[in-house]
Coordinates of C-alpha atoms and ligand atoms in Angstrom, one line a residue:
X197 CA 106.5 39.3 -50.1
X198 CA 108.6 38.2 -52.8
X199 CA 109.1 40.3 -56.1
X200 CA 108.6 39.5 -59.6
X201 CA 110.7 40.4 -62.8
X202 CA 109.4 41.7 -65.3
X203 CA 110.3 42.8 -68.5
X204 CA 109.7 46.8 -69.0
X205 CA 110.9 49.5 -71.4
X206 CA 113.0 46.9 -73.0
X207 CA 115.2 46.2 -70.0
X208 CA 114.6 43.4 -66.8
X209 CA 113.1 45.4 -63.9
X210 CA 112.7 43.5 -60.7
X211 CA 109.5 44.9 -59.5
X212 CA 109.3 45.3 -55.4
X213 CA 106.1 45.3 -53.4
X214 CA 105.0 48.9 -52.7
X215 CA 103.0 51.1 -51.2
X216 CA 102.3 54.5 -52.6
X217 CA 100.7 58.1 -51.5
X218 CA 99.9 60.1 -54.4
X219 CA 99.3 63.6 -53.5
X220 CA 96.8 65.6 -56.3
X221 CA 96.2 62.4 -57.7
X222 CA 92.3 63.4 -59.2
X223 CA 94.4 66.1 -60.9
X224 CA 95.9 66.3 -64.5
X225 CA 99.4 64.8 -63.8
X226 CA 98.7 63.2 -61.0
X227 CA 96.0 60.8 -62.6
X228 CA 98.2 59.8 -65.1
X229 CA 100.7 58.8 -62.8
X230 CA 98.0 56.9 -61.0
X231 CA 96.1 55.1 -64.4
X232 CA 99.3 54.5 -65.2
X233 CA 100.5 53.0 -62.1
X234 CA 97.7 50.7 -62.3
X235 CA 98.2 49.7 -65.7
X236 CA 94.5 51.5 -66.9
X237 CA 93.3 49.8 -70.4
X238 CA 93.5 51.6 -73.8
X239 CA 97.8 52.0 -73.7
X240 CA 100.5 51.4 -75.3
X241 CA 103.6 49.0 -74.4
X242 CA 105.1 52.5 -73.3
X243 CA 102.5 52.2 -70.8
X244 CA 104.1 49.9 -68.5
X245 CA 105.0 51.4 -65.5
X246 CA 108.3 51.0 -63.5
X247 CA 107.1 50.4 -60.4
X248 CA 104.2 47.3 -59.4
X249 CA 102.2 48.8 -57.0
X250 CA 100.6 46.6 -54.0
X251 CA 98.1 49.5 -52.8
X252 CA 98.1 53.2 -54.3
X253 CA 96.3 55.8 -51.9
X254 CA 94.8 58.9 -53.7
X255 CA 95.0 62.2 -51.0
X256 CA 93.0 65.0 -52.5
X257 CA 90.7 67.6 -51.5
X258 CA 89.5 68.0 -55.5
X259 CA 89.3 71.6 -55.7
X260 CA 88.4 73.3 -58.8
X261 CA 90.8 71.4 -60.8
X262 CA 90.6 67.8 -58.8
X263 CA 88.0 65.5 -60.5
X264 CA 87.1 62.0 -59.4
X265 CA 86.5 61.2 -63.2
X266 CA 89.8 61.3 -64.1
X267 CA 90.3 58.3 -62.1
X268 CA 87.4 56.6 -63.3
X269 CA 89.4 54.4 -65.7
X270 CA 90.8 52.3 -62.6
X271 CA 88.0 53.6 -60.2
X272 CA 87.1 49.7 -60.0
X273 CA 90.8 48.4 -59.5
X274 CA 91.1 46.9 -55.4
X275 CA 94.6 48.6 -55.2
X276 CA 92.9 52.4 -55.2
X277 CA 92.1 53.9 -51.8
X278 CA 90.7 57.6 -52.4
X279 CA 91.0 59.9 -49.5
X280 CA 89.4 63.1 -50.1
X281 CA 91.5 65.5 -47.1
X282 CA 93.6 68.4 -47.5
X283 CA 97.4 68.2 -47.3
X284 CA 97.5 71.2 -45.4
X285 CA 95.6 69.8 -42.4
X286 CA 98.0 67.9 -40.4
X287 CA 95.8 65.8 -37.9
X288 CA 95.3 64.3 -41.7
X289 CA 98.3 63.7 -43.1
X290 CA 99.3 61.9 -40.2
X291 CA 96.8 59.5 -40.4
X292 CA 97.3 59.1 -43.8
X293 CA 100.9 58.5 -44.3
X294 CA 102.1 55.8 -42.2
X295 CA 101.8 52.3 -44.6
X296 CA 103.1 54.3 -47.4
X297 CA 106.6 53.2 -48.5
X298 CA 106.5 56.4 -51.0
X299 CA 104.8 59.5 -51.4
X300 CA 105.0 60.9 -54.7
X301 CA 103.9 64.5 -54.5
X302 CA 101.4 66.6 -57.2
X303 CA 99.1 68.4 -55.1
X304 CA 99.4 72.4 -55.9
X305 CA 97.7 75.3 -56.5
X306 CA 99.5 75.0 -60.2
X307 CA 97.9 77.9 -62.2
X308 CA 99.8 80.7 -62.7
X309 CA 97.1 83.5 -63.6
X310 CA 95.0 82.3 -60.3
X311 CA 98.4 83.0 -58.4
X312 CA 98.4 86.9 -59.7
X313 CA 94.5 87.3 -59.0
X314 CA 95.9 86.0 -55.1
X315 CA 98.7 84.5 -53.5
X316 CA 97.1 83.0 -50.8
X317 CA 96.2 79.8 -51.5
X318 CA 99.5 79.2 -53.2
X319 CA 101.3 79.7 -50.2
X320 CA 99.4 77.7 -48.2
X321 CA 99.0 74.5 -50.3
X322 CA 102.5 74.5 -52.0
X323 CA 104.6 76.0 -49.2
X324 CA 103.0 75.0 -46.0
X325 CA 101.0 71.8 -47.2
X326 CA 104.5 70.7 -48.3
X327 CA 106.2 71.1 -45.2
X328 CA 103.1 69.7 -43.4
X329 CA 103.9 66.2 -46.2
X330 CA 107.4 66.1 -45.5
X331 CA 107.2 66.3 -41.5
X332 CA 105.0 63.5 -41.6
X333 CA 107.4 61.9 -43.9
X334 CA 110.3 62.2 -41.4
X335 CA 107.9 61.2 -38.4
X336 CA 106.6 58.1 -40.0
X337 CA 109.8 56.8 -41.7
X338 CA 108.5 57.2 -45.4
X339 CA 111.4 55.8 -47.7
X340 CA 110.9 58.3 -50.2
X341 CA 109.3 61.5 -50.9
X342 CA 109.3 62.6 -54.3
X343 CA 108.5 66.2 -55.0
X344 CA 107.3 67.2 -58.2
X345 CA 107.8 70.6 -59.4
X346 CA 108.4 72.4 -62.2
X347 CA 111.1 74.4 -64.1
X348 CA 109.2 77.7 -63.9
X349 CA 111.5 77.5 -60.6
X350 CA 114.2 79.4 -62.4
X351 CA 112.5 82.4 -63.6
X352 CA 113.1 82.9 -67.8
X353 CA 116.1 82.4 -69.7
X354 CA 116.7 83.7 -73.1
X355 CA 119.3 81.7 -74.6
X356 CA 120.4 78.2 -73.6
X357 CA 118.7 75.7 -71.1
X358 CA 119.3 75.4 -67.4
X359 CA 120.8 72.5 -65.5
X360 CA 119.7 71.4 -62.4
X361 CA 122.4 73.7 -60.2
X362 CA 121.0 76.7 -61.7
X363 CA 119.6 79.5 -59.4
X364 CA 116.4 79.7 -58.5
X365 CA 114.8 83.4 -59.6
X366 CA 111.0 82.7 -59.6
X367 CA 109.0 85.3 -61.0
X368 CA 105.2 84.4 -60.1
X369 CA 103.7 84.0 -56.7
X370 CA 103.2 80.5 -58.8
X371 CA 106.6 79.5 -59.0
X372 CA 108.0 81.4 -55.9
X373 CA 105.8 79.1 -54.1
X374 CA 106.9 76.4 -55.7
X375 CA 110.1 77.4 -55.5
X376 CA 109.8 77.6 -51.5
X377 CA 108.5 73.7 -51.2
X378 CA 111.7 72.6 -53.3
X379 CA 114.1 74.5 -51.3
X380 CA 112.1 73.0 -48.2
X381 CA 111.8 69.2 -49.8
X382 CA 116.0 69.7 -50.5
X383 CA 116.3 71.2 -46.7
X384 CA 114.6 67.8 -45.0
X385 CA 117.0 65.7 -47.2
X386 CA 119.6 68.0 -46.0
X387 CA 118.9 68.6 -42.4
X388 CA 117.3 65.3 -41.7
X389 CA 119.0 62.8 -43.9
X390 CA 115.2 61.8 -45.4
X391 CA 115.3 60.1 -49.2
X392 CA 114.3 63.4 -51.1
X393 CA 114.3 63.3 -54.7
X394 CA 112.9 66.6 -56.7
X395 CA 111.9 66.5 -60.4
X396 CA 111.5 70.0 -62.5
X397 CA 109.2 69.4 -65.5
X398 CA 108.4 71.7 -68.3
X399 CA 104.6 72.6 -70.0
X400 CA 102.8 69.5 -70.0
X401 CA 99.7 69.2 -71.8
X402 CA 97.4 65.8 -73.0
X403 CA 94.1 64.2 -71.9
X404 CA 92.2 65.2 -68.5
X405 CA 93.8 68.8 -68.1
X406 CA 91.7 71.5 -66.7
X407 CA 90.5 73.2 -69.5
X408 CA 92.6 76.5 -68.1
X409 CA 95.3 76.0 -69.0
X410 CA 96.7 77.1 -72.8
X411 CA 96.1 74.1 -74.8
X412 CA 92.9 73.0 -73.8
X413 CA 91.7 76.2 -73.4
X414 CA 92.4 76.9 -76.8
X415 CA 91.2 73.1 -77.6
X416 CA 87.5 73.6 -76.8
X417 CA 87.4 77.1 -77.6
X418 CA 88.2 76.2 -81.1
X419 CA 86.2 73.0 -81.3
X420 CA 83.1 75.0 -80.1
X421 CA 83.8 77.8 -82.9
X422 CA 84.8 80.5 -80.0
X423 CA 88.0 82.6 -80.2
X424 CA 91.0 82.0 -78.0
X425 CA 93.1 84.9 -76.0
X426 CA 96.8 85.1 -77.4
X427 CA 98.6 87.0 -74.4
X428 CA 100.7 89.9 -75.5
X429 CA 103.0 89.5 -78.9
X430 CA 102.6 85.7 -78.6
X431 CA 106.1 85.3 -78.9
X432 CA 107.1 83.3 -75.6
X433 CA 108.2 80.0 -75.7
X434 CA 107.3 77.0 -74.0
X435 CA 108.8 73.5 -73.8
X436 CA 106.2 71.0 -74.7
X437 CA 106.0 67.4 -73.1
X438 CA 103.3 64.8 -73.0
X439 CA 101.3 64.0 -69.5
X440 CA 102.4 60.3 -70.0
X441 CA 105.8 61.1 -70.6
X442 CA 106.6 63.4 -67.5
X443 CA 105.1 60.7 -65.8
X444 CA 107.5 58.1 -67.1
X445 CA 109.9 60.3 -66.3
X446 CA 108.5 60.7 -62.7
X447 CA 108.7 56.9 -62.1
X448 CA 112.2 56.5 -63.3
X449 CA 113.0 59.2 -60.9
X450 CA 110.6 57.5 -58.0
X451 CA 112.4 54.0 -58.6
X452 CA 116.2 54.9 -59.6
X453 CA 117.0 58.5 -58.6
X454 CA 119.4 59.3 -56.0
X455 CA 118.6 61.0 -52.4
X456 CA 119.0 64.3 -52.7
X457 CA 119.2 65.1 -56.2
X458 CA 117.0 67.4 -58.6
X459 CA 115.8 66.0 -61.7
X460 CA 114.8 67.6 -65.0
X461 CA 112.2 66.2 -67.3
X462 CA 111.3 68.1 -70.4
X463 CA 110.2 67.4 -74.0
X464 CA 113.2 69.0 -76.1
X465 CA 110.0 71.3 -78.3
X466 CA 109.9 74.8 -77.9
X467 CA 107.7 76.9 -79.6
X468 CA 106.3 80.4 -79.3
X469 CA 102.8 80.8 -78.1
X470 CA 101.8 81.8 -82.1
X471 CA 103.5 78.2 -83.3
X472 CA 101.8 76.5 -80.8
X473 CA 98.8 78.2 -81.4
X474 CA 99.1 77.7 -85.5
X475 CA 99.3 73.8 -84.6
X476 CA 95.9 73.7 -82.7
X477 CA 94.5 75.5 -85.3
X478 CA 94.9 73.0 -87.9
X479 CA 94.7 69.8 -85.6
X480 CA 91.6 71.2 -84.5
X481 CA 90.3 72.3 -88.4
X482 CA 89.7 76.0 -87.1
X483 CA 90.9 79.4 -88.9
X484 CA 93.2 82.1 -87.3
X485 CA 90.4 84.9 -87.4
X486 CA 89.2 82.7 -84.3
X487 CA 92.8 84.2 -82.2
X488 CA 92.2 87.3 -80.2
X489 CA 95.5 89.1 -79.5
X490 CA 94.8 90.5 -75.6
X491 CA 96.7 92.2 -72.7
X492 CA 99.8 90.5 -71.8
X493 CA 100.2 88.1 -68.3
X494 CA 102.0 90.3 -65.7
X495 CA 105.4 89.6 -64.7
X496 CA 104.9 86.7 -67.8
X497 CA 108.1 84.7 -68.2
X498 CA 109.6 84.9 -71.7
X499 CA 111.5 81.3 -72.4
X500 CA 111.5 78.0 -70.4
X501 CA 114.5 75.7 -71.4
X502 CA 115.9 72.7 -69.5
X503 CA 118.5 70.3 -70.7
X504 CA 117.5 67.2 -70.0
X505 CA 121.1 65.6 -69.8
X506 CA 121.0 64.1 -66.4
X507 CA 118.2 62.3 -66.3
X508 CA 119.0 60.6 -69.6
X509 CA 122.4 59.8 -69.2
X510 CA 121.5 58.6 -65.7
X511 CA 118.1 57.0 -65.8
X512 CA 117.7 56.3 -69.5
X513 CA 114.9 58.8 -69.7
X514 CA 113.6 60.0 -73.5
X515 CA 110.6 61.2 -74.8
X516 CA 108.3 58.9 -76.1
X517 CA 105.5 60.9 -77.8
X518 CA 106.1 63.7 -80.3
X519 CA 104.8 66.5 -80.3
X520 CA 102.5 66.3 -83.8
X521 CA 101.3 62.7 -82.6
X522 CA 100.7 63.9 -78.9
X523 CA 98.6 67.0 -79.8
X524 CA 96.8 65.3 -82.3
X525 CA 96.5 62.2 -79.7
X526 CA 94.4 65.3 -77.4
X527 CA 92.8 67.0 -79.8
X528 CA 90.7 63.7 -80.6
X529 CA 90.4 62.9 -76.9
X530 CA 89.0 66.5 -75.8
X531 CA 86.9 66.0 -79.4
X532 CA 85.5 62.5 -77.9
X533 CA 84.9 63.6 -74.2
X534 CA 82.6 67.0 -74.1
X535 CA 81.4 65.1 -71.4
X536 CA 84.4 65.4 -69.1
X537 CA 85.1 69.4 -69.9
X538 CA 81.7 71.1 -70.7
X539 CA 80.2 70.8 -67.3
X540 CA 84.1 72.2 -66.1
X541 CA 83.6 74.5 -68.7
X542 CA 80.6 75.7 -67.5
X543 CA 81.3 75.7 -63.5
X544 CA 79.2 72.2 -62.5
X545 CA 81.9 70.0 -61.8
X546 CA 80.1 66.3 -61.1
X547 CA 81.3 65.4 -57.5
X548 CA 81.6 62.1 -58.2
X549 CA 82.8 59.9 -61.0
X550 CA 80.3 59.3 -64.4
Ligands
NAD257 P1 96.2 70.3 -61.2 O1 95.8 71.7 -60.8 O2 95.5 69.7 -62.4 O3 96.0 69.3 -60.0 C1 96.3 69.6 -58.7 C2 95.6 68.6 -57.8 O4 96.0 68.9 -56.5 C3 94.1 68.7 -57.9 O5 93.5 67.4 -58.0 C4 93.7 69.3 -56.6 O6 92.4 69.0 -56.1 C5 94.8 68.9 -55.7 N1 95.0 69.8 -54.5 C6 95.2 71.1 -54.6 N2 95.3 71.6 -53.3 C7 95.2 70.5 -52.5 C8 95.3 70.4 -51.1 N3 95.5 71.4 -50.3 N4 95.2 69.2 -50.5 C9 95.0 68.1 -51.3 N5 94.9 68.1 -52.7 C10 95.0 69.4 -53.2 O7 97.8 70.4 -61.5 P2 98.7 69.6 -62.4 O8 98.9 70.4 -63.7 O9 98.3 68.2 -62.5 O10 100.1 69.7 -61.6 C11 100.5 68.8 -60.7 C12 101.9 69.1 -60.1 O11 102.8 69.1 -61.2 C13 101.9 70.5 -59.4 O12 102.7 70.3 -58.3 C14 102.6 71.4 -60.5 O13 103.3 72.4 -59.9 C15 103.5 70.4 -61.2 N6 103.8 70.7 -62.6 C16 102.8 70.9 -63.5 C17 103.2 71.2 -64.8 C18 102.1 71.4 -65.9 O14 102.4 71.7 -67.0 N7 100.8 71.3 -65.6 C19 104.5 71.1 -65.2 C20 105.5 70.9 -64.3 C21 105.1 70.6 -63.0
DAU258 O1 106.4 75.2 -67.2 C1 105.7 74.4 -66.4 C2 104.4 75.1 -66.0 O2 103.6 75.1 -67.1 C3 103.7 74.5 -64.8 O3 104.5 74.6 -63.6 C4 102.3 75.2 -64.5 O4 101.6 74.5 -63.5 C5 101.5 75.1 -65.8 O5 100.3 75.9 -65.6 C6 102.3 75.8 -66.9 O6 102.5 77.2 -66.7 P1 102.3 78.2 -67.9 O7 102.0 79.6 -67.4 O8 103.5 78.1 -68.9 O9 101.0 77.6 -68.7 P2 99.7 78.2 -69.3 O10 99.0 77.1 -70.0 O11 99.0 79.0 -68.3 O12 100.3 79.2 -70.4 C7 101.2 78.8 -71.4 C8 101.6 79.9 -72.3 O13 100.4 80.4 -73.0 C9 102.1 81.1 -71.5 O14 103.1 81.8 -72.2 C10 100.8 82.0 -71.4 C11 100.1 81.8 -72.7 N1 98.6 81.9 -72.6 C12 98.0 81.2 -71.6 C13 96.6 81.3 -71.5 C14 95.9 80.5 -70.4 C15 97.9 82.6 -73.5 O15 98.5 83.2 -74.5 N2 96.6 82.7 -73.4 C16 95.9 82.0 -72.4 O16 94.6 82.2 -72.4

């Protein structure tokens, strides 16, 4: 097939024919890589995607936090093959993977209070479903596997940010296990010679995210009048990005980062749980006698900081959304779609798409 230029990002791309396996792709970051992928209505120029897909393949067993809505925006388009399989089975994967000319990879256990209530799953899916991905990778002849992780890799850090040589020091059974499927993505590239490339993202937050996780927990706890748990003095800091940025991110890496290399992606705004939580007060028009200081996490990481230098010097990559604009951007969107998080909200996930 031939290929067709196109201009993106304000720069000529020449887009190629491909084939891609997204892993955890009913998730929160993985749909957004997909809807974005496909071009799904309602964006922005900054919605453009890198890379032109010819066929994107969904692999997801949807647990609790998989959900075919969030793919209902390009449920329709012809490209979109969902297969709902576990990663860690690997009669599966094998099947699955060959015809893929990438395999971008979300799927995770990625809370880290489930992972201190049990390890378990944690190890299985991130550790050994990994290594179960990457085999077939190498068997099949995949051009490139791209690992997405996170930079709760590196334990905490209480003054300046970490590059991507930094040592790994995990502290949850989370990020230990996350942690383990790097070193193992970075080992295939090493051992094997296989195209590898491993980005390491900060706190993401925006539309379609499990309503778990700090901000829209806090979101729809506010919106319904309900109080919100503030772990310990509220003083640990988080680096805050945009879904759809991380994702833009993601594709640079996908399309122009080289074999073997880690990647950071973060958003360049910290702010201590009590900032953070003063913000979605007033987007969300609530009071602070709604915040319930409680016990702190366990183990619970005190700063995340990543300097971004590489991957903008070398792939051009910035942040498109602010942080005031973003928040207030998924404060509306969580506002407009009670339909998408009560029923999570209250345990009765629909199984398939509204
Ligand atoms: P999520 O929990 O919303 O989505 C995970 C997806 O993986 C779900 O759709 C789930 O059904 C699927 N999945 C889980 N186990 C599976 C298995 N065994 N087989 C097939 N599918 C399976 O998570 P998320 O927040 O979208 O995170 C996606 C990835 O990004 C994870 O690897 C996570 O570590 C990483 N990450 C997340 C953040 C963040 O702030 N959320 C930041 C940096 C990196
Ligand atoms: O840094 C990237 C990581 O960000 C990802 O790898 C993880 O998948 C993702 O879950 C996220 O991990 P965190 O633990 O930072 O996110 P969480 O939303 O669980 O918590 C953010 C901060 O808010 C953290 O300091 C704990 C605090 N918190 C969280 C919850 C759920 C509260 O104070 N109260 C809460 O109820």
């Amino acid at each position: 097939m031939g290929s067709l230029p196109l201009l993106s990002w304000g720069f000529a791309y020449t887009l190629r024919p491909v084939r891609i396996l997204v892993t955890g792709g009913a998730g929160f970051i993985g749909s957004e890589y997909v809807r974005m992928l496909l071009g799904a209505p309602g964006g922005d120029a900054a919605r453009v995607p890198a890379v032109a897909p010819t066929a994107v393949t969904v692999l997801d067993v949807l647990t609790y936090s998989g959900n075919l809505a969030n793919l209902a925006p390009v449920a329709e388009d012809p490209r979109l093959r969902f297969v709902q399989r576990d990663i860690c089975d690997p009669a599966v994967v094998d099947e699955v993977v060959p015809g893929h000319d990438v395999i971008v990879h979300f799927a995770a256990e990625s809370h880290v209070d489930r992972s201190i209530d049990g390890a378990a799953p944690f190890v299985t899916t991130n550790v050994l479903g990994t290594q179960n991905l990457l085999d077939a990778a190498l068997r099949h002849g995949t051009s490139r596997f791209v690992h997405v992780s996170t930079d709760e890799v590196y334990g905490s850090i209480a003054e300046g940010s970490w590059t991507e040589d930094w040592p790994l020091a995990p502290n949850s059974p989370y990020s230990a296990s996350k942690a383990g499927s790097d070193l193992l993505a970075l080992a295939y590239h090493r051992t094997h010679g296989m195209d590898v490339v491993v980005t390491r993202c900060s706190n993401n937050y925006g539309p379609y995210q499990f309503p778990e996780k700090v901000v829209p927990l806090f979101v729809t706890n506010l919106l319904d009048g309900g109080t919100v748990p503030l772990y310990g003095d509220g003083g640990n800091i988080r680096d805050w990005l945009h879904v759809h940025d991380h994702c833009r991110g993601i594709a640079l890496v996908q399309e122009k980062g080289r074999a073997g290399e880690v990647y950071h992606i973060g958003g360049g705004t910290e702010l201590t749980n009590l900032e953070l939580t003063g913000r979605l007060i007033e987007a969300c028009g609530a009071s602070w006698d709604q915040v319930v200081p409680v016990a702190d996490r366990k183990g619970h990481d005190r700063r995340y900081s990543l300097d971004i230098s590489k991957v903008s010097s070398e792939l051009g990559y910035a942040p498109s959304i602010d942080l005031e604009r973003g928040l207030a951007q998924t404060v509306q969107w969580y506002r407009d779609n009670r339909a998408w998080w009560e029923p999570l909200k209250a345990g009765t996930k629909p199984l398939i798409a509204p």
